Short mmCIF file of C-alpha atoms in Angstrom, two decimals:
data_model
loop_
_atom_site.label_atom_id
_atom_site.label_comp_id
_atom_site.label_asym_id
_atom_site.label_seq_id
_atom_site.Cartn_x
_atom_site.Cartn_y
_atom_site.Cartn_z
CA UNK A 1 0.00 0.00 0.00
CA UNK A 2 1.31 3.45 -0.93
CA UNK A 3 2.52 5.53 2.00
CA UNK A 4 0.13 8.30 1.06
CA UNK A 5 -2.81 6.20 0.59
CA UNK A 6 -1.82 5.17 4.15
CA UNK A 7 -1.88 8.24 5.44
CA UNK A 8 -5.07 9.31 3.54
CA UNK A 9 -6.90 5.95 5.41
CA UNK A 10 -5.49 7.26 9.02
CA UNK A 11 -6.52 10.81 8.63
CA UNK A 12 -10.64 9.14 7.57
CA UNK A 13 -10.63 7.08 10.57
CA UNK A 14 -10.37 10.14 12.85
CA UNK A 15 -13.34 11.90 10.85
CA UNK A 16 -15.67 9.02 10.61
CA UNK A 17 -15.38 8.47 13.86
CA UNK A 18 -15.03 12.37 15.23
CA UNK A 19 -12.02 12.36 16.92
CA UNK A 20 -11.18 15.49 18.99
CA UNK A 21 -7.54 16.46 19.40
CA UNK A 22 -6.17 14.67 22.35
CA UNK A 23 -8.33 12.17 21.67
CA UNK A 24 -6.15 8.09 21.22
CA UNK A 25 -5.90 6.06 18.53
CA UNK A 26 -5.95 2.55 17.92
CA UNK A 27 -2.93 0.89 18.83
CA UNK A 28 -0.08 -0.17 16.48
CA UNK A 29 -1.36 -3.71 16.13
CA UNK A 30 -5.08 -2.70 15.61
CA UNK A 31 -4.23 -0.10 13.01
CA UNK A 32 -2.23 -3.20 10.99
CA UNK A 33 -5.05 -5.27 11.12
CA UNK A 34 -7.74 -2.23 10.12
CA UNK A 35 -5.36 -1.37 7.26
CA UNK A 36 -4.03 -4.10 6.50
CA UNK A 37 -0.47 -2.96 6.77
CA UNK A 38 2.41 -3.92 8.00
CA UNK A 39 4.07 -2.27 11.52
CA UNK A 40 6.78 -0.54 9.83
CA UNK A 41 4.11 1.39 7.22
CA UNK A 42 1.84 2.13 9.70
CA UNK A 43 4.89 3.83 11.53
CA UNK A 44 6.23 5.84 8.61
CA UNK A 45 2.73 6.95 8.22
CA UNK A 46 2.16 7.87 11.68
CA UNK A 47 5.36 9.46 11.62
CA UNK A 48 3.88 11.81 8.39
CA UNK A 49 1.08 12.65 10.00
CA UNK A 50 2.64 13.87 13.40
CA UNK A 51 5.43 16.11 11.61
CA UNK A 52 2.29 17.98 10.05
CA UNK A 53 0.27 18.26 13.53
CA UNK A 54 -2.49 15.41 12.74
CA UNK A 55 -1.34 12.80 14.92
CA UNK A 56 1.08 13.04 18.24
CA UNK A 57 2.72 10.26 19.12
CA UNK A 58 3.81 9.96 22.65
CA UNK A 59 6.33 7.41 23.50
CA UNK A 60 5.45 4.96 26.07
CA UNK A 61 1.92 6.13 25.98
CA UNK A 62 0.80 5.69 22.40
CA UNK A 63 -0.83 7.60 19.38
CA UNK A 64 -3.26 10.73 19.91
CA UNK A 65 -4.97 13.30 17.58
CA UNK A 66 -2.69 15.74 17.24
CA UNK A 67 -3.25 19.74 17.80
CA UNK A 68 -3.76 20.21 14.47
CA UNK A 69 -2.65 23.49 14.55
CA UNK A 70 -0.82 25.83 11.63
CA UNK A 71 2.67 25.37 12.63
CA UNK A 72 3.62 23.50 9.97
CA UNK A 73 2.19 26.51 7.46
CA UNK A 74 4.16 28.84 9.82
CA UNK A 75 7.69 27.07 9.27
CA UNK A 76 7.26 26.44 5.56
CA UNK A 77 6.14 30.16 5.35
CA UNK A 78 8.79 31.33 6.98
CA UNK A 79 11.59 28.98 5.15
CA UNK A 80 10.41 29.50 2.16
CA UNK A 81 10.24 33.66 2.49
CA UNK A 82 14.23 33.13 3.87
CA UNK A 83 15.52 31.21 0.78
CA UNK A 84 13.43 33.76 -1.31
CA UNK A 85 15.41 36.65 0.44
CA UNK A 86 18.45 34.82 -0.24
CA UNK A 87 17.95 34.08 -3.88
CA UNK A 88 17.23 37.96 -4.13
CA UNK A 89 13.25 38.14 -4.39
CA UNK A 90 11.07 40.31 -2.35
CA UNK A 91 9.77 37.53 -0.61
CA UNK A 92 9.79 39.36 2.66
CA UNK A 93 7.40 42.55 0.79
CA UNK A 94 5.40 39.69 -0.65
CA UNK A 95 4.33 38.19 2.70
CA UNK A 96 3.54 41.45 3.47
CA UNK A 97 1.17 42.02 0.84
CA UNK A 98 -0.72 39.03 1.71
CA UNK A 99 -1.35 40.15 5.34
CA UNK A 100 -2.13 43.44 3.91
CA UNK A 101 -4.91 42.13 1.22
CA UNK A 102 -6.34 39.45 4.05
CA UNK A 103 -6.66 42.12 6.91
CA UNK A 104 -8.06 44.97 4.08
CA UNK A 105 -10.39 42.49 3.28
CA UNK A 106 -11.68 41.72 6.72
CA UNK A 107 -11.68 44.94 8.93
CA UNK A 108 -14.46 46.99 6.77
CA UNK A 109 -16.54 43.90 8.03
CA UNK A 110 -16.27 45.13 11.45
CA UNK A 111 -16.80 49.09 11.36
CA UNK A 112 -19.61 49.65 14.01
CA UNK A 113 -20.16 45.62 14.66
CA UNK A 114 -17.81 45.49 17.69
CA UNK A 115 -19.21 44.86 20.92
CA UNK A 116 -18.42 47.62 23.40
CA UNK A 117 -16.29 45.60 25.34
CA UNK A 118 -14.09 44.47 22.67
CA UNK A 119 -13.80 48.09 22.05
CA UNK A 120 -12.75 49.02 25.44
CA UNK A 121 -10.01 46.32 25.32
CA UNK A 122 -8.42 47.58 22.21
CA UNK A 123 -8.42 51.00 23.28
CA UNK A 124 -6.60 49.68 26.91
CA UNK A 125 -4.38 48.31 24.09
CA UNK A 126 -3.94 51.06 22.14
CA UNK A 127 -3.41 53.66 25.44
CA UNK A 128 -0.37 50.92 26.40
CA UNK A 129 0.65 51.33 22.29
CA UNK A 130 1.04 55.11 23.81
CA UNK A 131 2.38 55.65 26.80
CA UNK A 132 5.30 52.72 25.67
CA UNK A 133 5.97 54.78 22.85
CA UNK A 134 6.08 57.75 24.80
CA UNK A 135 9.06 55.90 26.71
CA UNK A 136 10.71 54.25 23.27
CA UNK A 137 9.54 51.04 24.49
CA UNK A 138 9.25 48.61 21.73
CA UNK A 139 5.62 47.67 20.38
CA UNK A 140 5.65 44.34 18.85
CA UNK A 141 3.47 42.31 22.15
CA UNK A 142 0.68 45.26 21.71
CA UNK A 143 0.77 45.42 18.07
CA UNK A 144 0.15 41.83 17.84
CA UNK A 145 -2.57 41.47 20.46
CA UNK A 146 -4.30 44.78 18.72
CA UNK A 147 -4.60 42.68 15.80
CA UNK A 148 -5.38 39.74 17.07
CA UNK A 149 -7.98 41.19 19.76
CA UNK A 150 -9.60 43.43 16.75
CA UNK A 151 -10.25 40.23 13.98
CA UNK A 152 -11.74 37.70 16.97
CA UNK A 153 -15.06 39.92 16.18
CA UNK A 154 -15.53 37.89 13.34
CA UNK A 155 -15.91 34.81 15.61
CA UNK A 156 -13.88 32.62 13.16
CA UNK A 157 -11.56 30.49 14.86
CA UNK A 158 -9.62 29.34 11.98
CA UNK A 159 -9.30 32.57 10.74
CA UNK A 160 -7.79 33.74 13.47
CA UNK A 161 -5.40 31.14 13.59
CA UNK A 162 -4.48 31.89 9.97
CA UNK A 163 -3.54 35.51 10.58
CA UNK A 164 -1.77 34.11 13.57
CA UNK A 165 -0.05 32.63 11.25
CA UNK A 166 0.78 34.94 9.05
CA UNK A 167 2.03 37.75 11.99
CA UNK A 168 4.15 34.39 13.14
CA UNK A 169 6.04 33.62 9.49
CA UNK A 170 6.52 37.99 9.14
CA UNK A 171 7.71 38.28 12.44
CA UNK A 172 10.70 35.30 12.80
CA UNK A 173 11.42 36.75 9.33
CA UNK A 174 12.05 39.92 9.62
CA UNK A 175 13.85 39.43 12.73
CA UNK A 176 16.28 37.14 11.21
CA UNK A 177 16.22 39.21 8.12
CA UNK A 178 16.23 42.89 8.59
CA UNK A 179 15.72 45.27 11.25
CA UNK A 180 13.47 47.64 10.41
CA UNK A 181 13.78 51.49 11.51
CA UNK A 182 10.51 52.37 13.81
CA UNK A 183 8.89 55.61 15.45
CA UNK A 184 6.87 53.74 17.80
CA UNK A 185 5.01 57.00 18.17
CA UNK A 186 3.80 56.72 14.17
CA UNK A 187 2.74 53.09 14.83
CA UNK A 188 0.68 53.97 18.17
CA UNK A 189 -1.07 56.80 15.98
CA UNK A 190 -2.09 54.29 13.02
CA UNK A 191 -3.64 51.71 15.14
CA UNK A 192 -5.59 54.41 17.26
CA UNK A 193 -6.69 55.54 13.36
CA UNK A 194 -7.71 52.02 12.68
CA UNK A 195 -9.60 51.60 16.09
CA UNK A 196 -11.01 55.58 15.35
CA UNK A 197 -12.34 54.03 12.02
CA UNK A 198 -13.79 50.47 13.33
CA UNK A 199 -15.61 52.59 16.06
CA UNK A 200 -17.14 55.23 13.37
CA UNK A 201 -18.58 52.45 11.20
CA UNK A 202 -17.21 53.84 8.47
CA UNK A 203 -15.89 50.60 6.66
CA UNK A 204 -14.38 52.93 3.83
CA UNK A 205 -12.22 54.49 5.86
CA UNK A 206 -11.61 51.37 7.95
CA UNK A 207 -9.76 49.84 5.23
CA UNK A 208 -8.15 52.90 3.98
CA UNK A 209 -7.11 52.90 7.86
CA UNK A 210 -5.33 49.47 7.61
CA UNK A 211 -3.57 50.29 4.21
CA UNK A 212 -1.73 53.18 5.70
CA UNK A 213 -0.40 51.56 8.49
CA UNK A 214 0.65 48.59 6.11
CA UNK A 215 1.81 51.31 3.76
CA UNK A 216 3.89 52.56 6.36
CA UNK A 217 5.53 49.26 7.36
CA UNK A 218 6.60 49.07 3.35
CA UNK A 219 8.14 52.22 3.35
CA UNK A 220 9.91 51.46 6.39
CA UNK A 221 11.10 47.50 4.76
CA UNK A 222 11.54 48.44 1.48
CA UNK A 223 14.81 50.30 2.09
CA UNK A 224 15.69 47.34 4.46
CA UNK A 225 15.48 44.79 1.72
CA UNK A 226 17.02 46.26 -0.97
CA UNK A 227 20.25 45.26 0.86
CA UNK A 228 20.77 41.64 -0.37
CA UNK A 229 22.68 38.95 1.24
CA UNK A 230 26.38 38.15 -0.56
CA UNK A 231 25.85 35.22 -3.00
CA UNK A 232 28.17 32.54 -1.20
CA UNK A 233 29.46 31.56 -5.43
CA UNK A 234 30.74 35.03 -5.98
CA UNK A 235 34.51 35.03 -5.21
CA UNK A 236 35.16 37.82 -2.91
CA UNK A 237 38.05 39.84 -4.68
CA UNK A 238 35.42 39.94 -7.30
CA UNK A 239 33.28 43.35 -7.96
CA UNK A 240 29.27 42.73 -8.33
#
């Protein structure tokens, strides 16, 4: 039996019979005999599975639904935007983009549908945005929960997780990457505009809201990644 095909048969018995992560799995010796497989497939499959979050395997235990979570998107996100950085793309601008388009897409959804509380918590968020910048303090734990905090008014767990995601993959980039120039002051301003806008109910200006203060991240990267890493073939008494 093909490995996938293995894989394929493990992943439908944990949705026929509704599995919830944490939730064990038949043993090595009754998933041979339900696949009809041998011990060593059904371990390379197992193995599969787990390295993409499906199944966990705990040793001395036995097998469980995995977490299932988006970890696996995160690391192949952010390898694949570090090799594109090294090979001289704008991979870094591109990922960029994408967070822009999803979160342009989504906030206009939310102008004037956010529950008072919710609004009260960003703007506790958004005051501690403020008086860290006032000190120089860096922003990145208050940006993120901003963001995060703002799009769980959709009430869509998975895409929440997504633009978890997404922040995760652009964040261990651009730390490994580049280090990006920042007036914390400018980026408390632009998420009290964004909040200003979600409040009004004005969806227009909303979204026009969130492209600025992705605009202004691009104007502060671009400059960043125009400096490319040295191609390891090029000899070094040579000019590029």
């Amino acid at each position: 039996m093909a490995a996938r095909d293995l894989q394929e048969r493990i992943k439908k018995l944990i949705v026929d019979r509704r599995l919830p992560s944490g939730a064990p799995l038949p043993t090595e010796p009754e998933l041979m005999k339900l696949l009809g497989a041998s011990r060593n497939s059904v371990r390379e499959a197992l193995k599969a599975l787990q390295a993409v979050g499906i199944v966990e395997i705990r040793h001395g235990f036995g097998t469980y639904v995995g977490p299932m979570s988006l970890a696996p998107m995160v690391e192949g996100l952010a390898f694949r935007t570090v090799a594109g950085h090294h090979r001289g793309e704008d991979s870094l601008l591109q990922l960029l983009e994408l967070r822009e388009a999803m979160e342009a897409g989504l906030v206009s959804r939310l102008a004037g549908r956010l529950p008072e509380t919710d609004l009260i918590e960003l703007d506790a968020l958004v005051d501690r945005m403020e008086q860290r910048a006032a000190q120089g303090a860096g922003l990145a734990e208050t940006d993120r929960a901003f963001h995060a905090m703002l799009y769980r008014g959709l009430d869509n767990a998975l895409l929440s997780e997504v633009l978890e995601a997404f922040w995760d993959a652009f964040d261990r980039v651009q730390r490994d990457l580049v280090e990006l120039p920042q007036d914390p002051r400018v980026t408390g301003r632009r998420h009290r505009e964004i909040l200003d806008a979600v409040r009004s109910g004005d969806s227009i200006r909303a979204e026009e809201a969130i492209r600025d203060h992705f605009g202004h991240i691009r104007a502060r990267l671009s400059p960043a990644v125009t400096t490319r890493p040295p191609d390891p073939h090029t000899p070094r008494n040579e000019r590029v």
